[in-house]
């Protein structure tokens, strides 16, 4: 599936690949060492610049100089064959680390952070995920009343992501939490 980022393509499968609530974003081959599918995509296709996995999809970001028209089918077939062979997506070490970090982050949230995450989960995440990306709460800077979000997958480097962030997410959070949120900022992973 195409998405607003012209350099990213979302490849959807008919089963869940990733446990609910987890995202795996690999901005380069080095980061993908514990993720065999992502690692192979970087090694096999020299034009792959980023691999993102969540729920039931894999988003691949390519070099800007190439057209998806020329390469989408070979990436699709590679992912399809890899998954049909039931090869592992991640090392046990990587998956355990992500699950522990996710659980720890859930336990430590203040009431305000829980509200912010709830708004993001209900109003923002479904739309962003449908485009092959993720926007994840990173932290809240209380003194400046700033919410920091991580842009992942197709959102990372997307030309329209800043418009979505400022005109959509920032306005939404200000409307729901006018005394607590003054600004939303992005950090690309």
PDB file of C-alpha atoms in Angstrom:
ATOM      1  CA  UNK A   1       0.000   0.000   0.000  1.00  0.00           C
ATOM      2  CA  UNK A   2       1.236   3.450  -0.895  1.00  0.00           C
ATOM      3  CA  UNK A   3       1.183   6.127   1.796  1.00  0.00           C
ATOM      4  CA  UNK A   4       1.857   9.874   2.096  1.00  0.00           C
ATOM      5  CA  UNK A   5       5.616   9.271   2.221  1.00  0.00           C
ATOM      6  CA  UNK A   6       6.583   8.666  -1.422  1.00  0.00           C
ATOM      7  CA  UNK A   7       9.712   6.766  -0.359  1.00  0.00           C
ATOM      8  CA  UNK A   8       7.864   4.263   1.837  1.00  0.00           C
ATOM      9  CA  UNK A   9       5.648   1.329   0.980  1.00  0.00           C
ATOM     10  CA  UNK A  10       3.504  -0.626   3.428  1.00  0.00           C
ATOM     11  CA  UNK A  11       3.410  -4.397   2.905  1.00  0.00           C
ATOM     12  CA  UNK A  12       0.393  -5.892   4.714  1.00  0.00           C
ATOM     13  CA  UNK A  13       0.066  -9.568   5.618  1.00  0.00           C
ATOM     14  CA  UNK A  14      -2.952 -11.593   6.709  1.00  0.00           C
ATOM     15  CA  UNK A  15      -1.713 -12.357  10.232  1.00  0.00           C
ATOM     16  CA  UNK A  16      -0.306 -10.497  13.194  1.00  0.00           C
ATOM     17  CA  UNK A  17       3.483 -10.291  13.073  1.00  0.00           C
ATOM     18  CA  UNK A  18       4.125  -8.197  16.155  1.00  0.00           C
ATOM     19  CA  UNK A  19       2.527  -8.355  19.621  1.00  0.00           C
ATOM     20  CA  UNK A  20       0.016  -5.561  20.206  1.00  0.00           C
ATOM     21  CA  UNK A  21       1.606  -2.320  21.382  1.00  0.00           C
ATOM     22  CA  UNK A  22       5.110  -3.069  20.111  1.00  0.00           C
ATOM     23  CA  UNK A  23       6.863  -1.433  17.172  1.00  0.00           C
ATOM     24  CA  UNK A  24      10.220  -2.266  15.653  1.00  0.00           C
ATOM     25  CA  UNK A  25      11.958   0.464  13.696  1.00  0.00           C
ATOM     26  CA  UNK A  26      15.311  -0.184  12.042  1.00  0.00           C
ATOM     27  CA  UNK A  27      16.798   2.983  10.545  1.00  0.00           C
ATOM     28  CA  UNK A  28      19.810   1.092   9.146  1.00  0.00           C
ATOM     29  CA  UNK A  29      21.373  -2.357   8.751  1.00  0.00           C
ATOM     30  CA  UNK A  30      23.368  -2.059  11.964  1.00  0.00           C
ATOM     31  CA  UNK A  31      20.204  -1.531  14.022  1.00  0.00           C
ATOM     32  CA  UNK A  32      18.646  -4.626  12.395  1.00  0.00           C
ATOM     33  CA  UNK A  33      21.261  -7.158  13.517  1.00  0.00           C
ATOM     34  CA  UNK A  34      18.801  -8.895  15.883  1.00  0.00           C
ATOM     35  CA  UNK A  35      15.989  -8.834  13.305  1.00  0.00           C
ATOM     36  CA  UNK A  36      16.622 -11.365  10.510  1.00  0.00           C
ATOM     37  CA  UNK A  37      13.928 -10.154   8.077  1.00  0.00           C
ATOM     38  CA  UNK A  38      14.970  -6.522   8.354  1.00  0.00           C
ATOM     39  CA  UNK A  39      18.629  -7.488   8.181  1.00  0.00           C
ATOM     40  CA  UNK A  40      18.041  -9.500   5.007  1.00  0.00           C
ATOM     41  CA  UNK A  41      16.090  -6.670   3.380  1.00  0.00           C
ATOM     42  CA  UNK A  42      19.030  -4.317   3.960  1.00  0.00           C
ATOM     43  CA  UNK A  43      21.525  -6.914   2.665  1.00  0.00           C
ATOM     44  CA  UNK A  44      19.548  -8.081  -0.371  1.00  0.00           C
ATOM     45  CA  UNK A  45      18.301  -4.694  -1.584  1.00  0.00           C
ATOM     46  CA  UNK A  46      20.921  -1.929  -1.450  1.00  0.00           C
ATOM     47  CA  UNK A  47      18.205   0.700  -1.926  1.00  0.00           C
ATOM     48  CA  UNK A  48      16.463  -0.112   1.391  1.00  0.00           C
ATOM     49  CA  UNK A  49      17.033   2.706   3.880  1.00  0.00           C
ATOM     50  CA  UNK A  50      14.666   1.772   6.719  1.00  0.00           C
ATOM     51  CA  UNK A  51      12.477  -1.133   7.818  1.00  0.00           C
ATOM     52  CA  UNK A  52       9.576  -0.747  10.235  1.00  0.00           C
ATOM     53  CA  UNK A  53       7.381  -3.552  11.596  1.00  0.00           C
ATOM     54  CA  UNK A  54       4.155  -3.318  13.532  1.00  0.00           C
ATOM     55  CA  UNK A  55       0.963  -5.335  13.926  1.00  0.00           C
ATOM     56  CA  UNK A  56       0.404  -7.020  10.554  1.00  0.00           C
ATOM     57  CA  UNK A  57       2.637  -4.965   8.293  1.00  0.00           C
ATOM     58  CA  UNK A  58       6.191  -4.198   7.251  1.00  0.00           C
ATOM     59  CA  UNK A  59       6.991  -0.728   5.950  1.00  0.00           C
ATOM     60  CA  UNK A  60      10.060  -0.364   3.774  1.00  0.00           C
ATOM     61  CA  UNK A  61      11.623   3.005   3.000  1.00  0.00           C
ATOM     62  CA  UNK A  62      13.736   3.173  -0.144  1.00  0.00           C
ATOM     63  CA  UNK A  63      16.264   5.571  -1.598  1.00  0.00           C
ATOM     64  CA  UNK A  64      14.615   8.586  -3.162  1.00  0.00           C
ATOM     65  CA  UNK A  65      16.287   8.043  -6.554  1.00  0.00           C
ATOM     66  CA  UNK A  66      14.329   4.852  -7.294  1.00  0.00           C
ATOM     67  CA  UNK A  67      10.675   4.385  -8.226  1.00  0.00           C
ATOM     68  CA  UNK A  68       8.435   1.953  -6.370  1.00  0.00           C
ATOM     69  CA  UNK A  69       7.084   1.000  -9.775  1.00  0.00           C
ATOM     70  CA  UNK A  70      10.447  -0.654 -10.513  1.00  0.00           C
ATOM     71  CA  UNK A  71      11.086  -2.396  -7.184  1.00  0.00           C
ATOM     72  CA  UNK A  72       7.837  -2.983  -5.246  1.00  0.00           C
ATOM     73  CA  UNK A  73       7.155  -6.462  -6.622  1.00  0.00           C
ATOM     74  CA  UNK A  74      10.596  -7.830  -5.765  1.00  0.00           C
ATOM     75  CA  UNK A  75      10.376  -6.507  -2.197  1.00  0.00           C
ATOM     76  CA  UNK A  76       6.823  -7.857  -1.871  1.00  0.00           C
ATOM     77  CA  UNK A  77       7.830 -11.310  -3.121  1.00  0.00           C
ATOM     78  CA  UNK A  78      10.848 -11.417  -0.826  1.00  0.00           C
ATOM     79  CA  UNK A  79       8.778 -10.544   2.261  1.00  0.00           C
ATOM     80  CA  UNK A  80       6.028 -12.983   1.222  1.00  0.00           C
ATOM     81  CA  UNK A  81       8.478 -15.860   0.732  1.00  0.00           C
ATOM     82  CA  UNK A  82      10.280 -15.092   3.972  1.00  0.00           C
ATOM     83  CA  UNK A  83       7.044 -15.186   5.957  1.00  0.00           C
ATOM     84  CA  UNK A  84       5.748 -18.306   4.185  1.00  0.00           C
ATOM     85  CA  UNK A  85       8.942 -20.117   5.206  1.00  0.00           C
ATOM     86  CA  UNK A  86       8.109 -19.122   8.800  1.00  0.00           C
ATOM     87  CA  UNK A  87      11.560 -17.752   9.450  1.00  0.00           C
ATOM     88  CA  UNK A  88      11.986 -15.713  12.638  1.00  0.00           C
ATOM     89  CA  UNK A  89      11.420 -11.972  12.551  1.00  0.00           C
ATOM     90  CA  UNK A  90      13.475 -11.235  15.672  1.00  0.00           C
ATOM     91  CA  UNK A  91      15.928 -12.817  18.003  1.00  0.00           C
ATOM     92  CA  UNK A  92      14.462 -13.869  21.354  1.00  0.00           C
ATOM     93  CA  UNK A  93      16.784 -11.346  23.020  1.00  0.00           C
ATOM     94  CA  UNK A  94      15.413  -8.409  21.005  1.00  0.00           C
ATOM     95  CA  UNK A  95      11.773  -9.372  21.513  1.00  0.00           C
ATOM     96  CA  UNK A  96      12.216  -9.869  25.265  1.00  0.00           C
ATOM     97  CA  UNK A  97      13.945  -6.479  25.587  1.00  0.00           C
ATOM     98  CA  UNK A  98      11.147  -4.673  23.749  1.00  0.00           C
ATOM     99  CA  UNK A  99       8.429  -6.405  25.783  1.00  0.00           C
ATOM    100  CA  UNK A 100      10.157  -5.533  29.068  1.00  0.00           C
ATOM    101  CA  UNK A 101      10.620  -1.905  28.026  1.00  0.00           C
ATOM    102  CA  UNK A 102       6.975  -1.681  26.931  1.00  0.00           C
ATOM    103  CA  UNK A 103       5.741  -3.106  30.253  1.00  0.00           C
ATOM    104  CA  UNK A 104       7.996  -0.781  32.249  1.00  0.00           C
ATOM    105  CA  UNK A 105       6.781   2.273  30.329  1.00  0.00           C
ATOM    106  CA  UNK A 106       3.154   1.308  31.029  1.00  0.00           C
ATOM    107  CA  UNK A 107       3.707   1.092  34.793  1.00  0.00           C
ATOM    108  CA  UNK A 108       5.409   4.459  35.236  1.00  0.00           C
ATOM    109  CA  UNK A 109       2.883   6.732  33.527  1.00  0.00           C
ATOM    110  CA  UNK A 110       1.395   9.693  35.379  1.00  0.00           C
ATOM    111  CA  UNK A 111      -2.325  10.411  34.997  1.00  0.00           C
ATOM    112  CA  UNK A 112      -1.588  13.152  32.449  1.00  0.00           C
ATOM    113  CA  UNK A 113       0.630  10.866  30.376  1.00  0.00           C
ATOM    114  CA  UNK A 114      -2.092   8.202  30.459  1.00  0.00           C
ATOM    115  CA  UNK A 115      -4.568  10.806  29.119  1.00  0.00           C
ATOM    116  CA  UNK A 116      -2.166  11.865  26.355  1.00  0.00           C
ATOM    117  CA  UNK A 117      -1.529   8.244  25.355  1.00  0.00           C
ATOM    118  CA  UNK A 118      -5.261   7.539  25.419  1.00  0.00           C
ATOM    119  CA  UNK A 119      -5.957  10.416  23.027  1.00  0.00           C
ATOM    120  CA  UNK A 120      -3.151   9.289  20.720  1.00  0.00           C
ATOM    121  CA  UNK A 121      -4.385   5.681  20.807  1.00  0.00           C
ATOM    122  CA  UNK A 122      -7.972   6.595  20.006  1.00  0.00           C
ATOM    123  CA  UNK A 123      -7.640   9.460  17.526  1.00  0.00           C
ATOM    124  CA  UNK A 124      -4.172   9.365  15.985  1.00  0.00           C
ATOM    125  CA  UNK A 125      -2.673   5.886  15.874  1.00  0.00           C
ATOM    126  CA  UNK A 126      -5.298   4.204  13.658  1.00  0.00           C
ATOM    127  CA  UNK A 127      -4.849   6.777  10.884  1.00  0.00           C
ATOM    128  CA  UNK A 128      -1.063   6.797  11.105  1.00  0.00           C
ATOM    129  CA  UNK A 129      -0.858   2.995  11.174  1.00  0.00           C
ATOM    130  CA  UNK A 130      -3.066   2.797   8.088  1.00  0.00           C
ATOM    131  CA  UNK A 131      -0.331   4.770   6.326  1.00  0.00           C
ATOM    132  CA  UNK A 132       2.420   2.358   7.418  1.00  0.00           C
ATOM    133  CA  UNK A 133       3.858   4.354  10.278  1.00  0.00           C
ATOM    134  CA  UNK A 134       3.595   4.999  13.955  1.00  0.00           C
ATOM    135  CA  UNK A 135       3.605   8.005  16.208  1.00  0.00           C
ATOM    136  CA  UNK A 136       4.600   7.000  19.706  1.00  0.00           C
ATOM    137  CA  UNK A 137       4.554   9.020  22.902  1.00  0.00           C
ATOM    138  CA  UNK A 138       8.145   9.676  24.014  1.00  0.00           C
ATOM    139  CA  UNK A 139       7.845  12.007  26.998  1.00  0.00           C
ATOM    140  CA  UNK A 140       6.130  15.051  28.430  1.00  0.00           C
ATOM    141  CA  UNK A 141       8.202  18.108  29.325  1.00  0.00           C
ATOM    142  CA  UNK A 142       6.168  19.606  32.162  1.00  0.00           C
ATOM    143  CA  UNK A 143       7.966  22.964  32.466  1.00  0.00           C
ATOM    144  CA  UNK A 144       7.340  23.821  28.797  1.00  0.00           C
ATOM    145  CA  UNK A 145       4.086  21.842  28.487  1.00  0.00           C
ATOM    146  CA  UNK A 146       5.533  20.060  25.460  1.00  0.00           C
ATOM    147  CA  UNK A 147       4.658  16.559  24.288  1.00  0.00           C
ATOM    148  CA  UNK A 148       7.499  14.782  22.498  1.00  0.00           C
ATOM    149  CA  UNK A 149       6.535  12.080  19.997  1.00  0.00           C
ATOM    150  CA  UNK A 150       8.609   9.570  18.045  1.00  0.00           C
ATOM    151  CA  UNK A 151       7.961   9.319  14.314  1.00  0.00           C
ATOM    152  CA  UNK A 152       8.502   5.815  13.015  1.00  0.00           C
ATOM    153  CA  UNK A 153       8.077   3.873   9.792  1.00  0.00           C
ATOM    154  CA  UNK A 154       6.668   5.858   6.894  1.00  0.00           C
ATOM    155  CA  UNK A 155       6.234   8.893   9.188  1.00  0.00           C
ATOM    156  CA  UNK A 156       9.984   9.236   9.573  1.00  0.00           C
ATOM    157  CA  UNK A 157      11.127  11.627   6.867  1.00  0.00           C
ATOM    158  CA  UNK A 158       7.654  12.006   5.393  1.00  0.00           C
ATOM    159  CA  UNK A 159       7.093  15.443   3.850  1.00  0.00           C
ATOM    160  CA  UNK A 160       3.585  15.695   5.312  1.00  0.00           C
ATOM    161  CA  UNK A 161       4.436  14.422   8.811  1.00  0.00           C
ATOM    162  CA  UNK A 162       5.134  17.897  10.206  1.00  0.00           C
ATOM    163  CA  UNK A 163       1.784  19.163   8.932  1.00  0.00           C
ATOM    164  CA  UNK A 164       0.081  16.155  10.547  1.00  0.00           C
ATOM    165  CA  UNK A 165       2.010  16.795  13.744  1.00  0.00           C
ATOM    166  CA  UNK A 166       1.294  20.519  14.057  1.00  0.00           C
ATOM    167  CA  UNK A 167      -2.101  20.926  12.408  1.00  0.00           C
ATOM    168  CA  UNK A 168      -3.534  17.599  13.518  1.00  0.00           C
ATOM    169  CA  UNK A 169      -1.993  16.134  16.648  1.00  0.00           C
ATOM    170  CA  UNK A 170      -0.961  19.385  18.332  1.00  0.00           C
ATOM    171  CA  UNK A 171      -4.396  20.939  17.779  1.00  0.00           C
ATOM    172  CA  UNK A 172      -6.111  17.771  19.012  1.00  0.00           C
ATOM    173  CA  UNK A 173      -4.077  17.604  22.234  1.00  0.00           C
ATOM    174  CA  UNK A 174      -4.518  21.336  22.864  1.00  0.00           C
ATOM    175  CA  UNK A 175      -8.268  20.943  22.452  1.00  0.00           C
ATOM    176  CA  UNK A 176      -8.492  18.000  24.885  1.00  0.00           C
ATOM    177  CA  UNK A 177      -5.838  19.239  27.345  1.00  0.00           C
ATOM    178  CA  UNK A 178      -5.724  23.053  26.947  1.00  0.00           C
ATOM    179  CA  UNK A 179      -3.999  23.733  30.274  1.00  0.00           C
ATOM    180  CA  UNK A 180      -1.462  20.929  29.976  1.00  0.00           C
ATOM    181  CA  UNK A 181      -0.284  20.995  26.338  1.00  0.00           C
ATOM    182  CA  UNK A 182       1.143  24.027  24.550  1.00  0.00           C
ATOM    183  CA  UNK A 183       3.199  22.325  21.852  1.00  0.00           C
ATOM    184  CA  UNK A 184       3.944  18.965  20.245  1.00  0.00           C
ATOM    185  CA  UNK A 185       7.404  18.177  18.911  1.00  0.00           C
ATOM    186  CA  UNK A 186       8.693  15.234  16.909  1.00  0.00           C
ATOM    187  CA  UNK A 187      11.820  13.191  17.248  1.00  0.00           C
ATOM    188  CA  UNK A 188      12.640  10.933  14.330  1.00  0.00           C
ATOM    189  CA  UNK A 189      14.042   7.568  15.277  1.00  0.00           C
TER     190      UNK A 189
END
